[in-house]
Tab-separated table of N, CA and C in Angstrom:
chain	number	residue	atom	x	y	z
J	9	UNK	N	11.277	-6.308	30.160
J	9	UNK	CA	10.659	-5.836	28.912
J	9	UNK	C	9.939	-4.529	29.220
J	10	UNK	N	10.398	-3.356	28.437
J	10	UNK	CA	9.763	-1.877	28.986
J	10	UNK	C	8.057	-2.703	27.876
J	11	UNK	N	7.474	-1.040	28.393
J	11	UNK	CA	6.029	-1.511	27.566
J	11	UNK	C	6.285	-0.924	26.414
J	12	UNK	N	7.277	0.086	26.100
J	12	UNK	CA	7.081	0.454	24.753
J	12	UNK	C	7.723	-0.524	23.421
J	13	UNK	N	8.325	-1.334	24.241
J	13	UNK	CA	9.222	-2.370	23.092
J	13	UNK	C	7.950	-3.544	22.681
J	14	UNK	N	7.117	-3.373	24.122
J	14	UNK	CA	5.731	-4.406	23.587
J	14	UNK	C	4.565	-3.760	22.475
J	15	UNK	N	4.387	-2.330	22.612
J	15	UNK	CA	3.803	-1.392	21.789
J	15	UNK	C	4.395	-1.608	20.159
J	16	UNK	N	5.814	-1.572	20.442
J	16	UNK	CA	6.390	-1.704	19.168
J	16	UNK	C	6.152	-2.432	18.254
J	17	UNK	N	6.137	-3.780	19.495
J	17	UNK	CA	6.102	-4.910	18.878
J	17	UNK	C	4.693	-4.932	18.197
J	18	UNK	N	3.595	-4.658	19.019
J	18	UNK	CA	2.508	-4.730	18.694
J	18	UNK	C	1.973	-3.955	16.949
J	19	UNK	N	2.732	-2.628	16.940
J	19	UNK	CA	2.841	-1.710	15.620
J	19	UNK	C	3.483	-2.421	14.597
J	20	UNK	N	4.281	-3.129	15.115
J	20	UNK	CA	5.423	-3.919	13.470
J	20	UNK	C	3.887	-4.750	12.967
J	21	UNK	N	3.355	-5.306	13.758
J	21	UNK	CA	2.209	-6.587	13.476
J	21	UNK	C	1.232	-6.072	12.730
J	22	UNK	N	0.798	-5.199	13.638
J	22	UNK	CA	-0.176	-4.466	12.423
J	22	UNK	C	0.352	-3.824	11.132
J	23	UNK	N	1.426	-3.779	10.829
J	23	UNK	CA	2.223	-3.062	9.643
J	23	UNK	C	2.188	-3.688	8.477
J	24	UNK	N	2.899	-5.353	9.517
J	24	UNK	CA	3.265	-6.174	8.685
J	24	UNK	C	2.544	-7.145	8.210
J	25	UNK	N	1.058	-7.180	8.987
J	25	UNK	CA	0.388	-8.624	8.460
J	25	UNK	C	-1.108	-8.101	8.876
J	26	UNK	N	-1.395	-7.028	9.482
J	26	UNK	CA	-2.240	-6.185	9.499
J	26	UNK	C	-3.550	-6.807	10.957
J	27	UNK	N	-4.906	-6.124	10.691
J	27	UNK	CA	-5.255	-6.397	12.572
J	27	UNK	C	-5.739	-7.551	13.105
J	28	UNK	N	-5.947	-8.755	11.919
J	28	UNK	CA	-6.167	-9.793	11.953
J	28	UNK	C	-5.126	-10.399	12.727
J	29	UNK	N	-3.694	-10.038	12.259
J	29	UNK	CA	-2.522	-10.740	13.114
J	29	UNK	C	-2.771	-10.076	14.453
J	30	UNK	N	-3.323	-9.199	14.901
J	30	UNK	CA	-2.634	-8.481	16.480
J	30	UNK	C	-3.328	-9.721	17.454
J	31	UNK	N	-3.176	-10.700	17.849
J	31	UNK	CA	-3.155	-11.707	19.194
J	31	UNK	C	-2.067	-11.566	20.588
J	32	UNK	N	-2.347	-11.579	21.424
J	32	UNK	CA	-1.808	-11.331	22.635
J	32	UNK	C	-0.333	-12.264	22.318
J	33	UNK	N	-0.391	-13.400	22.326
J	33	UNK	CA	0.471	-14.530	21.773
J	33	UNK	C	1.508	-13.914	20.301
J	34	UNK	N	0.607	-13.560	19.427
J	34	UNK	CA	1.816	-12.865	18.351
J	34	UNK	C	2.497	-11.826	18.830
J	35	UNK	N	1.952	-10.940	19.925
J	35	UNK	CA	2.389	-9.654	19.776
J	35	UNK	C	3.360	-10.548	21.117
J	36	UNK	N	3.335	-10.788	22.152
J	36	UNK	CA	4.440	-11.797	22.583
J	36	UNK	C	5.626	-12.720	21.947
J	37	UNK	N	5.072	-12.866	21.046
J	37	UNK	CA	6.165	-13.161	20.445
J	37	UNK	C	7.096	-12.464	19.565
J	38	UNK	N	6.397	-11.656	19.096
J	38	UNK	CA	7.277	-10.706	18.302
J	38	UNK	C	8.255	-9.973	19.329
J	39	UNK	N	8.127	-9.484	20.424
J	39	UNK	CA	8.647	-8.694	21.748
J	39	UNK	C	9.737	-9.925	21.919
J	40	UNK	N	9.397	-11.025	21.834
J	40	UNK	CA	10.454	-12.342	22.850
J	40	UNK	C	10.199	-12.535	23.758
J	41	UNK	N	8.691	-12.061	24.985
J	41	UNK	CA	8.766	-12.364	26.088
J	41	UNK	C	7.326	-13.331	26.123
J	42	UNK	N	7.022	-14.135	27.403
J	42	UNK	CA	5.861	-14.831	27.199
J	42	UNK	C	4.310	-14.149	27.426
J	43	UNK	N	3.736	-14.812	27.078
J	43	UNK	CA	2.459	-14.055	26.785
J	43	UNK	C	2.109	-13.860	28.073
J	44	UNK	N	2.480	-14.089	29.440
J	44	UNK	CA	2.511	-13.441	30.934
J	44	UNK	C	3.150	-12.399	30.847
J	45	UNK	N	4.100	-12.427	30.677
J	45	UNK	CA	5.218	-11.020	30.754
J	45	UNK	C	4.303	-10.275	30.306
J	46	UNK	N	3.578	-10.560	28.918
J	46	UNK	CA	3.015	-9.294	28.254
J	46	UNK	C	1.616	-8.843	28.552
J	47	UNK	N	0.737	-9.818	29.452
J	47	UNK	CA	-0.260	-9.275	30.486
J	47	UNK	C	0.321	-9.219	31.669
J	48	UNK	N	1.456	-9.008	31.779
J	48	UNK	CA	1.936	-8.147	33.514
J	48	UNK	C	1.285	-6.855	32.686
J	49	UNK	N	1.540	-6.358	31.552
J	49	UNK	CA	1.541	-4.836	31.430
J	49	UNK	C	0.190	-4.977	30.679
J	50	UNK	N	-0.122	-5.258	29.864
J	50	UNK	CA	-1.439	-5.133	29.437
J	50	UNK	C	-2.040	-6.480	29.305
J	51	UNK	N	-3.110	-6.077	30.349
J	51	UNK	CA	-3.853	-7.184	30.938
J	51	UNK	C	-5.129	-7.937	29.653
J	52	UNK	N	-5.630	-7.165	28.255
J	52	UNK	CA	-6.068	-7.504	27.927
J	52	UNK	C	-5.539	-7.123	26.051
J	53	UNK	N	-6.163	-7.444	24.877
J	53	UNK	CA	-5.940	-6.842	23.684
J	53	UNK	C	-6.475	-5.149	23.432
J	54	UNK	N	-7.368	-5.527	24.191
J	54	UNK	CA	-8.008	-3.764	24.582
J	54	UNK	C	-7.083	-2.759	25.205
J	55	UNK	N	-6.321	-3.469	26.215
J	55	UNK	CA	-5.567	-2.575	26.883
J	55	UNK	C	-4.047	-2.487	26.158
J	56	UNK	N	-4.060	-3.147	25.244
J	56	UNK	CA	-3.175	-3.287	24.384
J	56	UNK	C	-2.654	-2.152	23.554
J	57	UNK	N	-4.273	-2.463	22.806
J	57	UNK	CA	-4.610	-1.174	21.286
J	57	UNK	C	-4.562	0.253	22.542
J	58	UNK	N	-5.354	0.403	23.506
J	58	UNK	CA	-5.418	1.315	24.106
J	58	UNK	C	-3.812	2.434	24.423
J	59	UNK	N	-3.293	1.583	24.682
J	59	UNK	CA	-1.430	1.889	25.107
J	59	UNK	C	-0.812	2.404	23.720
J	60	UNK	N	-1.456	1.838	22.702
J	60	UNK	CA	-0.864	2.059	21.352
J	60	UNK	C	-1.389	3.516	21.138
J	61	UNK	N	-2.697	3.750	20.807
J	61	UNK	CA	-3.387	5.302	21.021
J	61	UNK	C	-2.715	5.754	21.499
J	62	UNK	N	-3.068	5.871	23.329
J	62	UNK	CA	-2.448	6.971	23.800
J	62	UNK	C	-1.162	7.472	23.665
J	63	UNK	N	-0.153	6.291	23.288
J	63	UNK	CA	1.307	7.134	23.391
J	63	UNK	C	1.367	8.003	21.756
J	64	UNK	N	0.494	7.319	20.873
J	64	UNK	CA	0.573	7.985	19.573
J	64	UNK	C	0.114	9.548	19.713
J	65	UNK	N	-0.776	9.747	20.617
J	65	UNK	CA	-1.656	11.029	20.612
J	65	UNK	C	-0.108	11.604	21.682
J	66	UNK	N	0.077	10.819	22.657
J	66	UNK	CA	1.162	11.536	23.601
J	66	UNK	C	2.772	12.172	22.204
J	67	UNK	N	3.149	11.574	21.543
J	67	UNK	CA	4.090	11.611	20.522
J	67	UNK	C	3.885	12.819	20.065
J	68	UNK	N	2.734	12.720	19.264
J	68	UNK	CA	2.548	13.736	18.440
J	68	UNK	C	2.525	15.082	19.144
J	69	UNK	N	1.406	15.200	20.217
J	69	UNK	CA	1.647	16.369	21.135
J	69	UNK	C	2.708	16.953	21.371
J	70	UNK	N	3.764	15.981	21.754
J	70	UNK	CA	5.267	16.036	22.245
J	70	UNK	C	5.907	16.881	20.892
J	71	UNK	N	5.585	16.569	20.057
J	71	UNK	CA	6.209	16.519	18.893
J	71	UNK	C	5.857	17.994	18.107
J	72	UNK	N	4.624	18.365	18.454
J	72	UNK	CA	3.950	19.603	18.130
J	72	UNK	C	4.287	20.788	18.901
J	73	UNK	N	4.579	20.496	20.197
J	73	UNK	CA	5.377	21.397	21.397
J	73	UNK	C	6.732	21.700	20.823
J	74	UNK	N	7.368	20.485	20.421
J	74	UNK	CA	9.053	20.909	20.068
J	74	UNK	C	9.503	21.811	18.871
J	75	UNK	N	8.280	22.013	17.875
J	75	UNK	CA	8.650	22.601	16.850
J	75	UNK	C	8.380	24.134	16.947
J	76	UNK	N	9.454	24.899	16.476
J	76	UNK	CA	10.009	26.218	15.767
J	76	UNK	C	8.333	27.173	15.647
J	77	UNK	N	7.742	27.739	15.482
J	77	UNK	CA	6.805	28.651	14.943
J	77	UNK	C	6.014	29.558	15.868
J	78	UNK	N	5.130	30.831	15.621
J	78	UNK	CA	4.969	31.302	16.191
J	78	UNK	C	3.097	30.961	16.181
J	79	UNK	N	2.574	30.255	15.418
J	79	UNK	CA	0.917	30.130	15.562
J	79	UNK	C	1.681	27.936	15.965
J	80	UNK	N	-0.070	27.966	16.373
J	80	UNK	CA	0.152	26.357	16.503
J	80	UNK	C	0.070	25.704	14.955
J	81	UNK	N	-0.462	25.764	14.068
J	81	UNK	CA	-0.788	25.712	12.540
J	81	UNK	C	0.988	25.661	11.882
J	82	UNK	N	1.759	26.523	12.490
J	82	UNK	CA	3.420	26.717	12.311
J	82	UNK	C	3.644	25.422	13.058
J	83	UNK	N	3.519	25.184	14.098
J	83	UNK	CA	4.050	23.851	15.441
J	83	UNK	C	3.259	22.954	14.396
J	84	UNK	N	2.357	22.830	13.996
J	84	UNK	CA	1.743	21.396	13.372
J	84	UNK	C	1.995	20.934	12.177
J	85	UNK	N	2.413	21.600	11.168
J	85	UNK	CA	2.997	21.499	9.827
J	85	UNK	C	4.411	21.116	9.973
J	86	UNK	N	5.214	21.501	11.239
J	86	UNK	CA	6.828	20.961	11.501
J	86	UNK	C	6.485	20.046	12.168
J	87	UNK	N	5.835	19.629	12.602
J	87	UNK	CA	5.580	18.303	13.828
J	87	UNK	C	5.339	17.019	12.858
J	88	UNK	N	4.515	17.406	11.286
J	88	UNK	CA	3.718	16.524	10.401
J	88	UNK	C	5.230	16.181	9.632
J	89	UNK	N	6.040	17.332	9.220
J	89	UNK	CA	6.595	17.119	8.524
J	89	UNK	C	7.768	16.011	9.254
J	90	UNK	N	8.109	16.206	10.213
J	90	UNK	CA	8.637	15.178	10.688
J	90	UNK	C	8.574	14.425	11.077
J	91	UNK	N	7.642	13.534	11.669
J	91	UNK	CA	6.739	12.611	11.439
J	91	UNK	C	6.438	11.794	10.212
J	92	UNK	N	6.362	12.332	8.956
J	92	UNK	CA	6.353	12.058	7.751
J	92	UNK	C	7.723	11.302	7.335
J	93	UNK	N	8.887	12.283	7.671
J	93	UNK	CA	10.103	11.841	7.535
J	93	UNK	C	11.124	10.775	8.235
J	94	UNK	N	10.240	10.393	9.389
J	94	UNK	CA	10.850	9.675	10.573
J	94	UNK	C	9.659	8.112	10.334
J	95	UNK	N	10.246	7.490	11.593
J	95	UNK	CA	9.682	6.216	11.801
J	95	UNK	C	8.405	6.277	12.482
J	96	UNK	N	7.803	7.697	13.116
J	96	UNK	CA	6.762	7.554	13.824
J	96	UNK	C	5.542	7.854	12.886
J	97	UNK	N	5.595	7.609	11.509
J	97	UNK	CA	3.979	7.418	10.782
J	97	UNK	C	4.212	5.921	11.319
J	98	UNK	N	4.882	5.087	11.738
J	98	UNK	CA	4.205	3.573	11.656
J	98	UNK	C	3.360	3.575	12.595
J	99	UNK	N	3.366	4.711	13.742
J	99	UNK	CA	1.937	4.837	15.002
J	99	UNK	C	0.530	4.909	14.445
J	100	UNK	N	0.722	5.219	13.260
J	100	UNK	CA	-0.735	5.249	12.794
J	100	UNK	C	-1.068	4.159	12.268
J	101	UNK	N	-0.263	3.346	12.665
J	101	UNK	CA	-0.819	2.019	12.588
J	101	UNK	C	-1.847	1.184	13.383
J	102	UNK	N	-1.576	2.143	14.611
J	102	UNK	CA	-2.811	1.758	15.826
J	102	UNK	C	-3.872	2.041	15.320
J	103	UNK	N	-3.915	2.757	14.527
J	103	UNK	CA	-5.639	3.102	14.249
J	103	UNK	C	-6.379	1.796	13.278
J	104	UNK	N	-5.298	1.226	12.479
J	104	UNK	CA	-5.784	0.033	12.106
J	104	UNK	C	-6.565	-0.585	13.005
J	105	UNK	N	-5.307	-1.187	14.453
J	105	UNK	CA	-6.073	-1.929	15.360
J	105	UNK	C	-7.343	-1.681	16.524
J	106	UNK	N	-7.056	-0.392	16.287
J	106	UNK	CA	-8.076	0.138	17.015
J	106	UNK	C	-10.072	0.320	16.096
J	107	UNK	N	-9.414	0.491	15.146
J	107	UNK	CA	-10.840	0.830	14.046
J	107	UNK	C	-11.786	0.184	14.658
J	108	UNK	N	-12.006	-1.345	15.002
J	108	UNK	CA	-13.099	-2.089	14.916
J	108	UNK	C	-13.633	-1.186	16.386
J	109	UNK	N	-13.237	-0.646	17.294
J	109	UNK	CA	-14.008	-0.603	18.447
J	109	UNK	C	-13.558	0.946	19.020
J	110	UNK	N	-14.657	1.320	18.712
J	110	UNK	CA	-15.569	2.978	19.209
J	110	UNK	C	-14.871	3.352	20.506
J	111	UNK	N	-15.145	2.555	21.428
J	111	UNK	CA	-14.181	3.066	22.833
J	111	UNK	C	-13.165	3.088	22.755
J	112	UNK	N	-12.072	2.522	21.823
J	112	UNK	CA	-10.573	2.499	22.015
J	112	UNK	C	-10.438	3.585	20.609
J	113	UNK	N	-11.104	4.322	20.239
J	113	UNK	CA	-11.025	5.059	19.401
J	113	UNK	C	-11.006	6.539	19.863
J	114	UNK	N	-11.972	6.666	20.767
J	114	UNK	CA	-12.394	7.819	21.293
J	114	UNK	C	-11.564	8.745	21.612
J	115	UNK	N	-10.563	8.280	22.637
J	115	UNK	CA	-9.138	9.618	22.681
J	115	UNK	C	-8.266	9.954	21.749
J	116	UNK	N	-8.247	9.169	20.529
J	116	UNK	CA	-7.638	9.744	19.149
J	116	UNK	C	-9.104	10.955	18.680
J	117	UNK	N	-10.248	10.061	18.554
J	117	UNK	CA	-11.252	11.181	18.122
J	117	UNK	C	-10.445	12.100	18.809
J	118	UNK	N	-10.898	12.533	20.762
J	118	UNK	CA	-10.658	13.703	20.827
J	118	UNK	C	-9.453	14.149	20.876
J	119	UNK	N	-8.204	14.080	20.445
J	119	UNK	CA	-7.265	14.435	20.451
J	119	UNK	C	-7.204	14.737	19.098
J	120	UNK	N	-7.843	14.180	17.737
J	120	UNK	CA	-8.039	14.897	16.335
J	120	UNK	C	-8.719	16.274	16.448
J	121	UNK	N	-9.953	16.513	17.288
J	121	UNK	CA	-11.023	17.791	17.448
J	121	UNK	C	-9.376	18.177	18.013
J	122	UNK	N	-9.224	18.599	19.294
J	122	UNK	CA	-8.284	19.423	19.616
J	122	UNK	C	-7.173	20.127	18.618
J	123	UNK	N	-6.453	18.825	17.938
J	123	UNK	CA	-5.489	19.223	17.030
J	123	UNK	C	-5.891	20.168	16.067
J	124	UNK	N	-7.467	19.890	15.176
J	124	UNK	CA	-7.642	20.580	14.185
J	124	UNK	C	-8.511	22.099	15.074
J	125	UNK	N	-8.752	22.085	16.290
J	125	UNK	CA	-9.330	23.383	16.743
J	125	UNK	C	-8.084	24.234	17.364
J	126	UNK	N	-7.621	23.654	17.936
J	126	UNK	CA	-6.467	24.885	19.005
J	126	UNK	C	-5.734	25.921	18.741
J	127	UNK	N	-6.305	26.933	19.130
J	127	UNK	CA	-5.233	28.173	18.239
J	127	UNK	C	-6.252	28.406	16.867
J	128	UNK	N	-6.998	27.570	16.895
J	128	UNK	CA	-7.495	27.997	15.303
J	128	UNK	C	-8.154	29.663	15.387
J	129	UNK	N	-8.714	30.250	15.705
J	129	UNK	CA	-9.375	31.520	16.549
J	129	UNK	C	-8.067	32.487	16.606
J	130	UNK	N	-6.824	32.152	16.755
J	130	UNK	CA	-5.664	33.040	17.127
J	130	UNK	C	-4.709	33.101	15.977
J	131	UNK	N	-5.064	32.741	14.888
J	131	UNK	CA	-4.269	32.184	13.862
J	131	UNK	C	-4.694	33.670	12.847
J	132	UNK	N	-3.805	34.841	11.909
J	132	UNK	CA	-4.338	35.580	11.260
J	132	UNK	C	-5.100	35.339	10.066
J	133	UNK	N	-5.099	34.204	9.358
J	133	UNK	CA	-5.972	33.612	8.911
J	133	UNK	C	-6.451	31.831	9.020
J	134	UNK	N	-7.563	32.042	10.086
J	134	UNK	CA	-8.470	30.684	10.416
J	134	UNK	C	-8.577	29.953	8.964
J	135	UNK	N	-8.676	30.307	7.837
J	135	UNK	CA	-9.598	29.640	7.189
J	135	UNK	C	-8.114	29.053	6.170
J	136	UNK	N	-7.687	29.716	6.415
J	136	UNK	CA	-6.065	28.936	5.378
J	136	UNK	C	-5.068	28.418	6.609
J	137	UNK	N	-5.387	28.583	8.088
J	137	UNK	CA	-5.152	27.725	8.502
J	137	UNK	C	-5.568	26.210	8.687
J	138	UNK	N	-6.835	26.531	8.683
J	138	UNK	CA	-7.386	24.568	8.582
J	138	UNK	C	-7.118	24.393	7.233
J	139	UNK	N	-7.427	24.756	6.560
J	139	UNK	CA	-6.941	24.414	4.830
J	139	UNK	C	-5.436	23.719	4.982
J	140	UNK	N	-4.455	24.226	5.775
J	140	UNK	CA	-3.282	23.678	5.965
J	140	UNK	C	-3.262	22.094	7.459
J	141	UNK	N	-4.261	22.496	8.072
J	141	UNK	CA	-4.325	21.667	8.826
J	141	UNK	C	-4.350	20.442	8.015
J	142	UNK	N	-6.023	20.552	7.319
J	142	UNK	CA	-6.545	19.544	6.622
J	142	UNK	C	-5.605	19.173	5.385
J	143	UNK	N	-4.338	19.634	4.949
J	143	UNK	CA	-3.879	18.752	4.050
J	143	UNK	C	-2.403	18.238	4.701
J	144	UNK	N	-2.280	19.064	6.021
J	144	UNK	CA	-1.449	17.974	6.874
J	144	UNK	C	-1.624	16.131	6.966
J	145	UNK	N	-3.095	16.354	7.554
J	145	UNK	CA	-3.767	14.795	7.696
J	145	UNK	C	-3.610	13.952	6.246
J	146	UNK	N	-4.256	14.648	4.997
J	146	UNK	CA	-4.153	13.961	3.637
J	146	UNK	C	-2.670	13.814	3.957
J	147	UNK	N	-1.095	14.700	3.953
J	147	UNK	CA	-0.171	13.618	3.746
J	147	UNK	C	0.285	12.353	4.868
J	148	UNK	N	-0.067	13.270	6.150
J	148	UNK	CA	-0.343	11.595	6.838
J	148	UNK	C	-1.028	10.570	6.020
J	149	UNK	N	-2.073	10.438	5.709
J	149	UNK	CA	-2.689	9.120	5.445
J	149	UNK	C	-2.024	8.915	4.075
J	150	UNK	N	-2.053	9.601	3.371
J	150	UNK	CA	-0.977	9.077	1.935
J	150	UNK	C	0.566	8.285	2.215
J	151	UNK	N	0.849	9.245	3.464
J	151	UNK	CA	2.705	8.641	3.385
J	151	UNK	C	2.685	7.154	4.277
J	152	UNK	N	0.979	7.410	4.753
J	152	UNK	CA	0.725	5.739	5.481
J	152	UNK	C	0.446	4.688	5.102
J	153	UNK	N	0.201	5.199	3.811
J	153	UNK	CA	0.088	3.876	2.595
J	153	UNK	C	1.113	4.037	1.609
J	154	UNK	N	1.326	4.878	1.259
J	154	UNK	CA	3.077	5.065	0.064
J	154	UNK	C	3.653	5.650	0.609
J	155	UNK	N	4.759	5.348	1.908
J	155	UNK	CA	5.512	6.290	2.202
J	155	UNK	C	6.616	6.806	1.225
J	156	UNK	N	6.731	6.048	0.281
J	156	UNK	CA	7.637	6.021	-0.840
J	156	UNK	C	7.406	7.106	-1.962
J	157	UNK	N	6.322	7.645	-1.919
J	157	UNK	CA	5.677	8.523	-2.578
J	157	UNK	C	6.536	10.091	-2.830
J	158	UNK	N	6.612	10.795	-1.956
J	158	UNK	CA	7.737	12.228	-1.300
J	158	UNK	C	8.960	11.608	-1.237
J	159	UNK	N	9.987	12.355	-2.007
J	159	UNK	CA	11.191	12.036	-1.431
J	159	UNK	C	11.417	13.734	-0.523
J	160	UNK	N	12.447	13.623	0.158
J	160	UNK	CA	13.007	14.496	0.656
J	160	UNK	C	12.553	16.273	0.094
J	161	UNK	N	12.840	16.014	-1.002
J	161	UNK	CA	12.824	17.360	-1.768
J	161	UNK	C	11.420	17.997	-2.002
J	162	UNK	N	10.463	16.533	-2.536
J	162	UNK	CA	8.972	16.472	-2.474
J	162	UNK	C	8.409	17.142	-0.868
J	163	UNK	N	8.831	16.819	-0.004
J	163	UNK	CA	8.247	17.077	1.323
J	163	UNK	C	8.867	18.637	1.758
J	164	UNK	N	10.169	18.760	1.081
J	164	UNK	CA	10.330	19.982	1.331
J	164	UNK	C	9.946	21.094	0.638
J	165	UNK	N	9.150	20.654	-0.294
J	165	UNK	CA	8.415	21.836	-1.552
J	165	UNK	C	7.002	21.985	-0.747
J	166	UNK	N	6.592	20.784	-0.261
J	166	UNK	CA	5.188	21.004	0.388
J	166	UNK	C	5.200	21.343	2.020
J	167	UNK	N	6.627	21.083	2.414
J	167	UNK	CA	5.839	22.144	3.754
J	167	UNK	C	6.209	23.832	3.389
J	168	UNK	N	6.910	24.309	2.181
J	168	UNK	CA	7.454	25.766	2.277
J	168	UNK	C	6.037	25.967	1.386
J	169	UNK	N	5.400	25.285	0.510
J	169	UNK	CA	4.230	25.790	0.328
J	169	UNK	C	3.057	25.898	1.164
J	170	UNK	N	2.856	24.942	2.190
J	170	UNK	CA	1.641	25.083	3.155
J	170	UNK	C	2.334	26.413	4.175
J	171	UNK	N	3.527	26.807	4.421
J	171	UNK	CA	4.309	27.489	5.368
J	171	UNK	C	3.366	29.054	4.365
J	172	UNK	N	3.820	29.082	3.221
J	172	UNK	CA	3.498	29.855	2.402
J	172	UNK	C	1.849	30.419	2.640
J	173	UNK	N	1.463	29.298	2.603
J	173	UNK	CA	-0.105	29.734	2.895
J	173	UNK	C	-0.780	30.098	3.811
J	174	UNK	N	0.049	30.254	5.221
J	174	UNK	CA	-0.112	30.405	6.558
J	174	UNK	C	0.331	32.785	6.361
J	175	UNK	N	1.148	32.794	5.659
J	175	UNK	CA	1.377	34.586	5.745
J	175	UNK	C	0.678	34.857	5.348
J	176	UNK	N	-0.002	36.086	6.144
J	176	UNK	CA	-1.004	36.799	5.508
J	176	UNK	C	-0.707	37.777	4.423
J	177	UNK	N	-1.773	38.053	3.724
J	177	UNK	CA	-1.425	38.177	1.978
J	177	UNK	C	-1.897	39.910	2.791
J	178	UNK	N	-1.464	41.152	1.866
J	178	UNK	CA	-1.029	42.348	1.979
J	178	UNK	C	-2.789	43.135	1.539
């Protein structure tokens, strides 16, 4: 059993029945392996939610590197938008399980400061760049509760308009 099929498993749970369900035992079972198998790799529920964070913050990074643009504000609006369009908004499902507890929160905190600061200073306009940052996050958390909301065409009107708001005006 890799750990990310246990992560997975762990994300369907919180999706599907939310953080009340996440137990070492459910999330074992959902995977198919026994609840040993699944503390060979994470020894506790902490280290659980923890594995869930970090690869979400690792994803997105990954994901912000691969995209097309020449400011990071360009890399983060193609990184959102696909993300949006793909299976990896269900990672923000860790934050469900993570909410109740401050320490397993903390490297999303700082990996949010980073995201919304980096490049911000190098960007020709700072201030319609976070403006675009900050309504990146609003369609994260919207498409994390209605992903049904944007179709295709919807998501493609709103990243050529936030794209829009990133050129500097004459």
């Amino acid at each position: 059993m890799r750990r990310d099929e246990l992560l997975d498993a762990a994300e369907e749970l919180l999706c599907d029945q939310g953080s009340a369900a996440l137990t070492l035992a459910a999330v074992a079972d959902r995977a198919g392996v026994s609840k040993g198998g699944l503390l060979y790799h994470y020894g506790s529920k902490e280290a659980l939610i923890k594995g869930m964070v970090e690869r979400l913050i690792e994803d997105f990074d990954e994901l912000v590197a691969a995209q097309p643009g020449e400011t990071y504000t360009e890399r983060y609006v193609g990184a959102t938008m696909a993300a949006v369009r793909s299976s990896r908004l269900r990672r923000w499902a860790v934050v469900t399980g993570a909410s109740g507890n401050l320490f397993l929160l903390q490297p999303l905190r700082e990996a949010m400061v980073r995201w919304h600061r980096e490049g911000l200073s190098e960007e020709p306009d700072p201030v319609a760049a976070q403006i675009v940052r900050l309504a990146c996050e609003g369609l994260w958390d919207v498409a994390s509760h209605d992903p049904e909301q944007n179709t295709n065409n919807d998501l493609q009107a709103l990243e050529t308009r936030l794209r829009a708001l990133l050129k500097p005006t004459a």
